[in-house]
PDB file of C-alpha atoms in Angstrom:
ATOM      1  CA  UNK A   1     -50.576 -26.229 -51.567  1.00  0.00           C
ATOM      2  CA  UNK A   2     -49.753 -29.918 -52.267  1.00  0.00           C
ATOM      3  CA  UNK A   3     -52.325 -32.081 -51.445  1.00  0.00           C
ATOM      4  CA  UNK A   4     -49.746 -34.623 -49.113  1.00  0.00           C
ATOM      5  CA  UNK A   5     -50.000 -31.498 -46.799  1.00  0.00           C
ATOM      6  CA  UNK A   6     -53.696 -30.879 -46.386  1.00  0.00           C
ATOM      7  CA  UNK A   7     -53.969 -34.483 -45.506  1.00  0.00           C
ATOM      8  CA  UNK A   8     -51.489 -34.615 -43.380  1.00  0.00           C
ATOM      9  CA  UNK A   9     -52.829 -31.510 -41.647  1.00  0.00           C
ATOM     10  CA  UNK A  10     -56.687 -33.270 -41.727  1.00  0.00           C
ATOM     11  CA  UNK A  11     -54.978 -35.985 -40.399  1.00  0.00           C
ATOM     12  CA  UNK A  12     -53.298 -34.325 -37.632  1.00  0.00           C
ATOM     13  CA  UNK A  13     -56.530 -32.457 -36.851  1.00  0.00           C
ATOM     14  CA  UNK A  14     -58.424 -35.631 -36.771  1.00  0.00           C
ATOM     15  CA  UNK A  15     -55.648 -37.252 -34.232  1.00  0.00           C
ATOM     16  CA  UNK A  16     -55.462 -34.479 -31.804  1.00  0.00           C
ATOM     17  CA  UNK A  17     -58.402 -34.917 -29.789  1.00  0.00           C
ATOM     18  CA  UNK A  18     -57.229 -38.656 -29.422  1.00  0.00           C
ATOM     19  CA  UNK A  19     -54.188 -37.039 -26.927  1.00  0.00           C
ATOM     20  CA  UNK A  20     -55.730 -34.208 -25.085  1.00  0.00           C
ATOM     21  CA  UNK A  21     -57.290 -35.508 -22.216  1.00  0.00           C
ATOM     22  CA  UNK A  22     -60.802 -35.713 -21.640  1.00  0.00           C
ATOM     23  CA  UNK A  23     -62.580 -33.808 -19.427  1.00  0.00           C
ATOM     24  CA  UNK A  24     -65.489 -35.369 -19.084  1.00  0.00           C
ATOM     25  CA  UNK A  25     -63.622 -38.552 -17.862  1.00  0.00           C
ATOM     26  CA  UNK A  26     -63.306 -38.690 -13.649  1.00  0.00           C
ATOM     27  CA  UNK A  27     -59.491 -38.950 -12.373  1.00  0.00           C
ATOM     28  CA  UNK A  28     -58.285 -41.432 -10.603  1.00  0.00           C
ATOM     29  CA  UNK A  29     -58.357 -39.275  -7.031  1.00  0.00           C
ATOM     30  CA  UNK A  30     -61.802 -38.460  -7.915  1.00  0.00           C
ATOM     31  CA  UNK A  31     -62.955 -42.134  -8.727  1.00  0.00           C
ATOM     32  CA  UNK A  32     -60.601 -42.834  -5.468  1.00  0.00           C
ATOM     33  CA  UNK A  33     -62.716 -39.893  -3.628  1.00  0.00           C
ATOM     34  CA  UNK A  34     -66.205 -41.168  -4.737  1.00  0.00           C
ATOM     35  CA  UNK A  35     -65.351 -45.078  -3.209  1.00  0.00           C
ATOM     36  CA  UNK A  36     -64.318 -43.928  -0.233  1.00  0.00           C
ATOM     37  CA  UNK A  37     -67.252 -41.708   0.042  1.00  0.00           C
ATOM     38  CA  UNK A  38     -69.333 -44.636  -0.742  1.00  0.00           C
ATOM     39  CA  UNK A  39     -67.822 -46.702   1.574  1.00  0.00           C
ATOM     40  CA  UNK A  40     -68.468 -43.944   4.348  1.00  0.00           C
ATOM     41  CA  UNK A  41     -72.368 -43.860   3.378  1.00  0.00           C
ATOM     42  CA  UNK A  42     -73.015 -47.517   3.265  1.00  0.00           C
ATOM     43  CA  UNK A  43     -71.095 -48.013   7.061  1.00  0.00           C
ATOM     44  CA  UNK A  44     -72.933 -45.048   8.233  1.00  0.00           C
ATOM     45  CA  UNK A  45     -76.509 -46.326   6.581  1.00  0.00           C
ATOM     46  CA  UNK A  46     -75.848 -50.001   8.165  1.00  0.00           C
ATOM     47  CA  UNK A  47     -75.016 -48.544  11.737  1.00  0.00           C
ATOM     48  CA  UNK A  48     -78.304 -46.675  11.383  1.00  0.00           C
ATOM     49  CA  UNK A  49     -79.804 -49.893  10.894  1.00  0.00           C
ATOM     50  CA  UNK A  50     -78.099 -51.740  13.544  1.00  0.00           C
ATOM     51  CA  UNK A  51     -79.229 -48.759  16.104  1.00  0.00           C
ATOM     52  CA  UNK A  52     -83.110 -48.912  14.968  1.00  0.00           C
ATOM     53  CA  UNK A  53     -83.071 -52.509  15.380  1.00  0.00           C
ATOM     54  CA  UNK A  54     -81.792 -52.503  18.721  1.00  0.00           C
ATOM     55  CA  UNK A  55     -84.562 -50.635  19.960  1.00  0.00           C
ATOM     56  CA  UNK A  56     -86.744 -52.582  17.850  1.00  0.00           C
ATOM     57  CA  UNK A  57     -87.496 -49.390  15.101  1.00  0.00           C
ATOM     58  CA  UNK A  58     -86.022 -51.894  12.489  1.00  0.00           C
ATOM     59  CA  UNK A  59     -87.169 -54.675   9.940  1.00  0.00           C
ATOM     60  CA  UNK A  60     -85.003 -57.804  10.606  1.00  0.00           C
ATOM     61  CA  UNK A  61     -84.640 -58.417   7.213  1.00  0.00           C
ATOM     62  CA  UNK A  62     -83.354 -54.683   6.772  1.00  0.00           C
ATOM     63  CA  UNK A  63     -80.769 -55.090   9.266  1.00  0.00           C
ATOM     64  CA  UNK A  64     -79.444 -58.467   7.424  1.00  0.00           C
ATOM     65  CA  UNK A  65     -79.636 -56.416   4.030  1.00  0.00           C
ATOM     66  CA  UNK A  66     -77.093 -53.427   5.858  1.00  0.00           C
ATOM     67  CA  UNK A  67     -74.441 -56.074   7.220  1.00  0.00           C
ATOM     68  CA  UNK A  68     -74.585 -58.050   3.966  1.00  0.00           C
ATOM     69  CA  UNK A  69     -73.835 -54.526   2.279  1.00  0.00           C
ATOM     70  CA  UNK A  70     -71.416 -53.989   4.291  1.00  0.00           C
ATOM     71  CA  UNK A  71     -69.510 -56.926   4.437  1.00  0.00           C
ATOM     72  CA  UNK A  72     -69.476 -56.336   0.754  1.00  0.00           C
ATOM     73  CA  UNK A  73     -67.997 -52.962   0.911  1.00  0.00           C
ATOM     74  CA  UNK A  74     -65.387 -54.117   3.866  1.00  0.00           C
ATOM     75  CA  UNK A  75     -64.698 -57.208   0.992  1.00  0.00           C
ATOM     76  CA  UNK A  76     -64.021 -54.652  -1.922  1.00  0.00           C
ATOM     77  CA  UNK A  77     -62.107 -51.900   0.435  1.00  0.00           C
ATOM     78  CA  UNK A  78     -59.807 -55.001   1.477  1.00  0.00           C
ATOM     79  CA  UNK A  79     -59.326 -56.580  -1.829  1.00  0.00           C
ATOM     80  CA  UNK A  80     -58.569 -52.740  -3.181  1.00  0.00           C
ATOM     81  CA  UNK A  81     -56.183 -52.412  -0.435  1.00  0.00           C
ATOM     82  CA  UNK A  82     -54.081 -55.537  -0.827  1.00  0.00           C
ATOM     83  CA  UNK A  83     -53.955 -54.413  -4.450  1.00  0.00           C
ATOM     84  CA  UNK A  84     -52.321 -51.086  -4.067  1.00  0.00           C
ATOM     85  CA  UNK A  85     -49.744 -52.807  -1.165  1.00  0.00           C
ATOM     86  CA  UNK A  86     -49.006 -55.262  -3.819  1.00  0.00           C
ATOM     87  CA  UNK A  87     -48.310 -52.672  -6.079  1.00  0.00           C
ATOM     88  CA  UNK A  88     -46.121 -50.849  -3.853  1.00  0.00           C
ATOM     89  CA  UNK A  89     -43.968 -53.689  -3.070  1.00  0.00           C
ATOM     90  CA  UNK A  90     -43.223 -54.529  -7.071  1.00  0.00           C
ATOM     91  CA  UNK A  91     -42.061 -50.940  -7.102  1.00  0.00           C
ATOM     92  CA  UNK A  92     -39.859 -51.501  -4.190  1.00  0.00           C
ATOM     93  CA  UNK A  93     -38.258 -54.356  -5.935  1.00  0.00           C
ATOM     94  CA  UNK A  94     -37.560 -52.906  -8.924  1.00  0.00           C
ATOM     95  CA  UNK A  95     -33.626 -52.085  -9.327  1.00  0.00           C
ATOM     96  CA  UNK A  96     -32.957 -48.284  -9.384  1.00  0.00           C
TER      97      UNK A  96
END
């Protein structure tokens, strides 16, 4: 065997796990899935804390820590969401 060939073949082998795709990487739905989920948790954990302070079961300072949290979240689900509009509208414009 010509020794051109076995390196091209280590070569090859060396190169291939560079294109399969890796599974221990999260996709984008399931990176999508785990913000929204987020999202869901910290508006559900900041009502909590809205309710308990209402009847006085609450630390003030808690209750500022939840909206600040969530205003947060609300600022990155907005900011996310203008993004993919934005990105929807460049692909509308682009000539067919």
């Amino acid at each position: 065997m010509d020794m051109q060939a076995v390196s091209a073949i280590q070569k090859y082998a060396a190169s291939r796990p560079a294109t399969e795709p890796d599974a221990g990487k999260p996709s984008l739905g399931t990176a999508f899935g785990g913000f929204a989920m987020d999202f869901a948790q910290t508006l559900a954990h900041s009502e909590a804390t809205a309710k308990a302070s209402m009847i006085g079961g609450a630390d003030p300072h808690a209750l500022v820590q939840a909206l600040a949290q969530t205003e947060l979240a609300v600022e990155a689900a907005v900011t996310v969401r203008n993004k993919v509009v934005e990105a929807y509208q460049e692909i509308l414009r682009m000539p067919v």
